[in-house]
Short mmCIF file of C-alpha atoms and ligand atoms in Angstrom, two decimals:
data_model
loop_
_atom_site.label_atom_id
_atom_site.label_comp_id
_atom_site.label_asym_id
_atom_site.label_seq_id
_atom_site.Cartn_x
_atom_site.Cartn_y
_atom_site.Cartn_z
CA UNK A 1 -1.65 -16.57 8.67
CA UNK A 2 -0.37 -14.03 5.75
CA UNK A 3 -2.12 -10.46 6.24
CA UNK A 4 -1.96 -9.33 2.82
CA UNK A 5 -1.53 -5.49 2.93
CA UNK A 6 -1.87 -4.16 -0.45
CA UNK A 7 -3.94 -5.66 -3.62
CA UNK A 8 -6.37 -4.13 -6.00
CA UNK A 9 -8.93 -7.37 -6.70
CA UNK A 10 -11.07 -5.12 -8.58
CA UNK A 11 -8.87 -4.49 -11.20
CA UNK A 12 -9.90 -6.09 -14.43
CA UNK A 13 -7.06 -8.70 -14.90
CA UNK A 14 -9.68 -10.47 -11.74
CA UNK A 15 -12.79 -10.16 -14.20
CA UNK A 16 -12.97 -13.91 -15.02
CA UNK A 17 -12.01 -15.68 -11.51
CA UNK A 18 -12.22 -12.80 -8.84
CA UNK A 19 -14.79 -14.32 -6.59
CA UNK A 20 -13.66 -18.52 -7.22
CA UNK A 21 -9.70 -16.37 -6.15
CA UNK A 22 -11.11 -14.84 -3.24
CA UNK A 23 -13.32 -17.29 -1.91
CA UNK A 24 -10.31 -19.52 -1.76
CA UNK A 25 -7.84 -17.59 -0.11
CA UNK A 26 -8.17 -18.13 4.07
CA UNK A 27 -8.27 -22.16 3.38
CA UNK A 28 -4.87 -20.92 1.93
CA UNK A 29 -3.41 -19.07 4.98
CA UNK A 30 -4.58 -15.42 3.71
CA UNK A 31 -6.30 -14.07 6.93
CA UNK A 32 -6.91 -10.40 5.87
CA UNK A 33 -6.40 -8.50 2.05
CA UNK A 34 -6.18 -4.80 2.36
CA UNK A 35 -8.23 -3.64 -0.94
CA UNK A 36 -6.77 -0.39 -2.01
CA UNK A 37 -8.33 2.65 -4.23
CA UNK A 38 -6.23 4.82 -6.78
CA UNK A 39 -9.43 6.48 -8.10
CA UNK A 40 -13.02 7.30 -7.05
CA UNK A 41 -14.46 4.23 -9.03
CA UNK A 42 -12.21 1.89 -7.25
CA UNK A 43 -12.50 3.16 -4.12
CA UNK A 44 -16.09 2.39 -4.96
CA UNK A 45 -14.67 -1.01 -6.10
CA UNK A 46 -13.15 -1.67 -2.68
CA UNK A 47 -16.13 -0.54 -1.08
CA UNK A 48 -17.80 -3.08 -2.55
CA UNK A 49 -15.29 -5.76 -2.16
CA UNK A 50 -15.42 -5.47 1.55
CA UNK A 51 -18.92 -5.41 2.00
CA UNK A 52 -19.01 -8.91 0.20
CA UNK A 53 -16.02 -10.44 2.05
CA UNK A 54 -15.79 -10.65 5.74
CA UNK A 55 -11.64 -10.54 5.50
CA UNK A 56 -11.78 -8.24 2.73
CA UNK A 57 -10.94 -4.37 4.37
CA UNK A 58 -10.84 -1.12 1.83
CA UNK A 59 -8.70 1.71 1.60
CA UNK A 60 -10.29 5.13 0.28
CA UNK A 61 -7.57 6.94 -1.64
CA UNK A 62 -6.49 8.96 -5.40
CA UNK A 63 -3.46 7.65 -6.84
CA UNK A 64 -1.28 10.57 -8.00
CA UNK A 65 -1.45 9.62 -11.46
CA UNK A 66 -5.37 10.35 -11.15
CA UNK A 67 -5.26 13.02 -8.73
CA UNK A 68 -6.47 15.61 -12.40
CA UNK A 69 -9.99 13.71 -11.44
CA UNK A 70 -10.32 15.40 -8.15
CA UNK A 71 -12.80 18.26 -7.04
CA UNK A 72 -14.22 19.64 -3.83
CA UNK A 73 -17.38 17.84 -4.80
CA UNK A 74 -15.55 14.26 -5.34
CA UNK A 75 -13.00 14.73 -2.12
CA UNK A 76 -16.03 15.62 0.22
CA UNK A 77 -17.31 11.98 -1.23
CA UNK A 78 -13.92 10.28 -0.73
CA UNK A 79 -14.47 11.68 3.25
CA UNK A 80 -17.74 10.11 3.91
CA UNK A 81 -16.49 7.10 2.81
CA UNK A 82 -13.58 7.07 5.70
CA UNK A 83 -16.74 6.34 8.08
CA UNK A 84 -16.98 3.33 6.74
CA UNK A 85 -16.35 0.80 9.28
CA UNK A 86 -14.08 -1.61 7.40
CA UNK A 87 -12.38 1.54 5.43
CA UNK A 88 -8.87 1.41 7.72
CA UNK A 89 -6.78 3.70 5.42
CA UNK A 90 -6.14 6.66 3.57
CA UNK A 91 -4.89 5.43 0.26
CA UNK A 92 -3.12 4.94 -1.83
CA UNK A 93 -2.03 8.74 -2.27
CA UNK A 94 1.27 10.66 -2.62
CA UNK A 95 3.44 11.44 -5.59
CA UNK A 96 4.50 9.55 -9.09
CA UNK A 97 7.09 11.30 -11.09
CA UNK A 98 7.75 8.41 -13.22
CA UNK A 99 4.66 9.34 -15.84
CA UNK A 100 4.31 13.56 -17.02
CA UNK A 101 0.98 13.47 -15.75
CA UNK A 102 -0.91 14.87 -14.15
CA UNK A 103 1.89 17.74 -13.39
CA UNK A 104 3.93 17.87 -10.32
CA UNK A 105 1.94 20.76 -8.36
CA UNK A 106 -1.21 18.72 -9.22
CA UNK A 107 0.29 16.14 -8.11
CA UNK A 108 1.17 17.86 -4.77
CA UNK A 109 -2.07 19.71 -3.94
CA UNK A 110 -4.02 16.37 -3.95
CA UNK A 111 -1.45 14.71 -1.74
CA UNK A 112 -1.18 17.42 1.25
CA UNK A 113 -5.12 17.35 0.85
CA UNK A 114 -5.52 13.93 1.37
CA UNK A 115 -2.83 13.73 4.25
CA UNK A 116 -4.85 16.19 5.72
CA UNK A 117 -7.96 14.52 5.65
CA UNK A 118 -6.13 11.27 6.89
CA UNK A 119 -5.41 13.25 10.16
CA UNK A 120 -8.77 14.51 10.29
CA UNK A 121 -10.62 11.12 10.09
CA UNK A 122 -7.76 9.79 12.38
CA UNK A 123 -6.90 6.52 9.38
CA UNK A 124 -3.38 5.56 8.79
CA UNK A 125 -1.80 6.47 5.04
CA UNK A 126 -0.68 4.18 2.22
CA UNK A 127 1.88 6.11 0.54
CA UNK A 128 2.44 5.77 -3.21
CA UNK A 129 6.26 7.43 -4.30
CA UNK A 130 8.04 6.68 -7.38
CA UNK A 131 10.73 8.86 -8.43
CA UNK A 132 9.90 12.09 -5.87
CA UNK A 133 11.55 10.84 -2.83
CA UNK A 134 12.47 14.64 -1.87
CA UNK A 135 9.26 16.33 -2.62
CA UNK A 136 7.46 12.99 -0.88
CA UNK A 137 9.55 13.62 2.53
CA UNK A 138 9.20 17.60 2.07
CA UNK A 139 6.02 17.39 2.18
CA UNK A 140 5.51 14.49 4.83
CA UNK A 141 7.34 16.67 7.32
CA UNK A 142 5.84 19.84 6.57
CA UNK A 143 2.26 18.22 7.45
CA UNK A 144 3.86 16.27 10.65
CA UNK A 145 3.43 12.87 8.71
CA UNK A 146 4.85 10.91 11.92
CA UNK A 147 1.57 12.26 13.66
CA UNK A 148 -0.79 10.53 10.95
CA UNK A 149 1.38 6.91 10.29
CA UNK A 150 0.87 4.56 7.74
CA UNK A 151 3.01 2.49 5.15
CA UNK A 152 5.20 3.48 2.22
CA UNK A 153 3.65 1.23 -0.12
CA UNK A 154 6.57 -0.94 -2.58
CA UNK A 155 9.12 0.77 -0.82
CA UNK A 156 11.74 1.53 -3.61
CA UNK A 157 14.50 3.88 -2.31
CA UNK A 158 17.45 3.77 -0.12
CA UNK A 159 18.46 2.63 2.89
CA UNK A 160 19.06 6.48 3.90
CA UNK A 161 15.51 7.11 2.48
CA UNK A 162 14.18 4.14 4.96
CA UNK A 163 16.02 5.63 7.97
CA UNK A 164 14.13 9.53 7.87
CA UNK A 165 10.55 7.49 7.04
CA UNK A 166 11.60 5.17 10.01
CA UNK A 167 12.45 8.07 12.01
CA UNK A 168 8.74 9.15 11.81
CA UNK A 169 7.39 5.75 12.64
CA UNK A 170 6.17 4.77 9.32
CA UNK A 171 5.75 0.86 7.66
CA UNK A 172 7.79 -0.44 4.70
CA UNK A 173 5.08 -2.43 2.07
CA UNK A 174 7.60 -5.04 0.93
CA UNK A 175 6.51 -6.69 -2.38
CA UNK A 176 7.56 -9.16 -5.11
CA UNK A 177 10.34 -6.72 -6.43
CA UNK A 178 12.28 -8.01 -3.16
CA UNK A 179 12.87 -11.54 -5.11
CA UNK A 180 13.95 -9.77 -8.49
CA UNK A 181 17.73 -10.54 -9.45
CA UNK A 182 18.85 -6.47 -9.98
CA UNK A 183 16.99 -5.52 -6.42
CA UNK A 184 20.17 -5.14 -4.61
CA UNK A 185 19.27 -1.29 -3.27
CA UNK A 186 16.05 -2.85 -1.78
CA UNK A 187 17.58 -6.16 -0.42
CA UNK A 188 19.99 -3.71 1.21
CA UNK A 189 16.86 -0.98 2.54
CA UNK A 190 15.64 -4.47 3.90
CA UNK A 191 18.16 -5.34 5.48
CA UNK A 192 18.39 -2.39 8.00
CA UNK A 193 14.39 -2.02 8.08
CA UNK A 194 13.44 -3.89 11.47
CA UNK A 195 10.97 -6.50 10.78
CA UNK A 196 8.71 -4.86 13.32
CA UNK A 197 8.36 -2.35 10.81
CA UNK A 198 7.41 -4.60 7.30
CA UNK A 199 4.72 -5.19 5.78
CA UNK A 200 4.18 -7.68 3.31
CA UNK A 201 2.18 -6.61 -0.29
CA UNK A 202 1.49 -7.96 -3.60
CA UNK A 203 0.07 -5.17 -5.65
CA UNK A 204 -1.84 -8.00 -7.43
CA UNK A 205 -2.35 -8.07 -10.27
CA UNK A 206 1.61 -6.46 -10.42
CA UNK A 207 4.64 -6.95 -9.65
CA UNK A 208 4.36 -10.95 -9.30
CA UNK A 209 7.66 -12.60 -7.63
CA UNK A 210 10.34 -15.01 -9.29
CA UNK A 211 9.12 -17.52 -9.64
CA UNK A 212 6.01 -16.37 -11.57
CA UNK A 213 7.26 -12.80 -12.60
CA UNK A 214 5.70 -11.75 -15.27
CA UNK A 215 2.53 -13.52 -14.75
CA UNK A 216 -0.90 -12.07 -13.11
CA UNK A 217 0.22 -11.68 -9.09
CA UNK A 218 -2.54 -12.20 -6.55
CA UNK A 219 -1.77 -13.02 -2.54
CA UNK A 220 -1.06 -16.51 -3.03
CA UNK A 221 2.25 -15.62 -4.07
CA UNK A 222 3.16 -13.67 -0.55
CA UNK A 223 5.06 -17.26 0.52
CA UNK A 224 7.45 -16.59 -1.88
CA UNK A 225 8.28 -12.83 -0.44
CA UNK A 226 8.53 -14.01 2.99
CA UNK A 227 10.95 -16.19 1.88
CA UNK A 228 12.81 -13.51 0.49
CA UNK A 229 12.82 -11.21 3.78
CA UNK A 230 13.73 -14.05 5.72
CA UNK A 231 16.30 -15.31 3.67
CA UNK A 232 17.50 -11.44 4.06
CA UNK A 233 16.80 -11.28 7.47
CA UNK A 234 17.98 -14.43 8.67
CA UNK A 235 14.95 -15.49 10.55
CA UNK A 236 12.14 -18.37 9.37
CA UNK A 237 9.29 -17.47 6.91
CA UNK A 238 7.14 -18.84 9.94
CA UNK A 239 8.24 -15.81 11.68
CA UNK A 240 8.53 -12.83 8.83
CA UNK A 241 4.49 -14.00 8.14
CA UNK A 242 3.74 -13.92 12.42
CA UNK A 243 5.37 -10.50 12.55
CA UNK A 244 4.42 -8.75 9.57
CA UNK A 245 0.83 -10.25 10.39
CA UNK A 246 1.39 -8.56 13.87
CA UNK A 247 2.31 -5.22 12.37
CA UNK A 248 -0.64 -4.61 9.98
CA UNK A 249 -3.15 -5.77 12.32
CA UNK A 250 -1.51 -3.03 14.73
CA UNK A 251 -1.37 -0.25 11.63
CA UNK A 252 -4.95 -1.06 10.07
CA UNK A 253 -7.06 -3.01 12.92
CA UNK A 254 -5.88 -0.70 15.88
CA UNK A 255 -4.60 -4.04 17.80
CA UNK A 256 -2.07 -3.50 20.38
NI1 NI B 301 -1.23 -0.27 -5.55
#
């Protein structure tokens, strides 16, 4: 079955279908959907999710782009919620250069906070970095990143990017881009990434693979990225979807 490590269900593109979607998706070969936060309301959201589905887990998390939201009062809520039982991660969280704001040392403060707290409440990290690879790995081995783990989510660098994140143990989230015709830079990052370290990832509603880029994404489109990575990889779908499977229930259900 497809472990499906990185969605946002609650996002409104889901208003009309979400639950007819979700209700559908283990008779489908979806056997667990990581709901992520990027705020305080939808790490609410997620909360919520996973209390109504059994295969539905959350991650608690600020996106940098809404990292201007965050107080003492709001993180100290954002830690009580990594007690939840079915909360597995700290996420999604890091740095997005790509949009002006909230600025960079915003930006920054939020993300070294929320490492920290990952360490403290002992959850792996979903990291968000688009366009701040430095400052992302700067930071990530100042705090002794390899000592917290986790997944950089829709991997987008180089392959000398994947090798120092490698290095400190960390999961690649590979996602639709993989199938795009101009992806050559990440076809080549997944080509040297061991499959023991991927993870596959929709970021439904985005980022929905050829053949239905462009559309609204959701998990049932992971088939077509495990084609991708195999194709890449040279091994069977079968056995991208039994080892990436493997790998997330390791990072996010503790399995051995
Ligand atoms: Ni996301």
């Amino acid at each position: 079955m497809i472990f499906e490590s990185h969605a946002h269900y609650d996002d409104e593109a889901f208003e009309e279908d979400r639950d007819e979607l979700l209700s559908s998706m283990q008779e489908k070969g979806i056997s667990y959907v990581i709901n992520v936060g990027a705020s305080i309301q939808t790490t609410k959201n997620t909360i919520a999710l996973t209390e109504k589905y059994p295969f539905v887990y959350g991650a608690a998390g600020v996106h940098p782009s809404e990292t201007a939201e965050l107080d003492e009062e709001k993180f100290h809520w954002l830690k009580e919620q990594c007690a939840l039982p079915k909360i597995v991660a700290v996420g999604e969280i890091g740095l997005d250069y790509y949009w002006e704001e909230p600025e960079h040392d915003v930006q920054k403060k939020w993300f070294e906070r929320q490492l920290e707290l990952a360490r403290e409440v002992k959850l792996p990290v979903i990291i968000h970095s688009r366009e701040a690879a430095k400052d992302t790995l700067d930071i990530m081995k100042a705090l002794h990143a390899e000592e917290i783990g986790g997944v950089i989510h829709c991997f987008s660098y180089t392959k000398e990017m994947a090798r120092e994140y490698l290095n400190m143990g960390y999961y690649f989230g590979i996602g639709g881009v993989v199938t795009f015709a101009n992806a050559k830079k990440l076809r080549e990052a997944v080509e040297y990434i061991p499959v023991e370290h991927i993870l596959l990832e929709t970021d439904s509603p985005y980022l929905a693979p050829v053949p239905n880029r462009g559309k609204r994404n959701s998990s049932l489109n992971l088939p077509y990225i495990a084609e991708a990575i195999g194709q890449i990889k040279g091994i069977s779908d079968e056995e991208v979807i039994a080892i990436t499977e493997r790998n997330a229930r390791k990072l996010f259900l503790g399995e051995s």
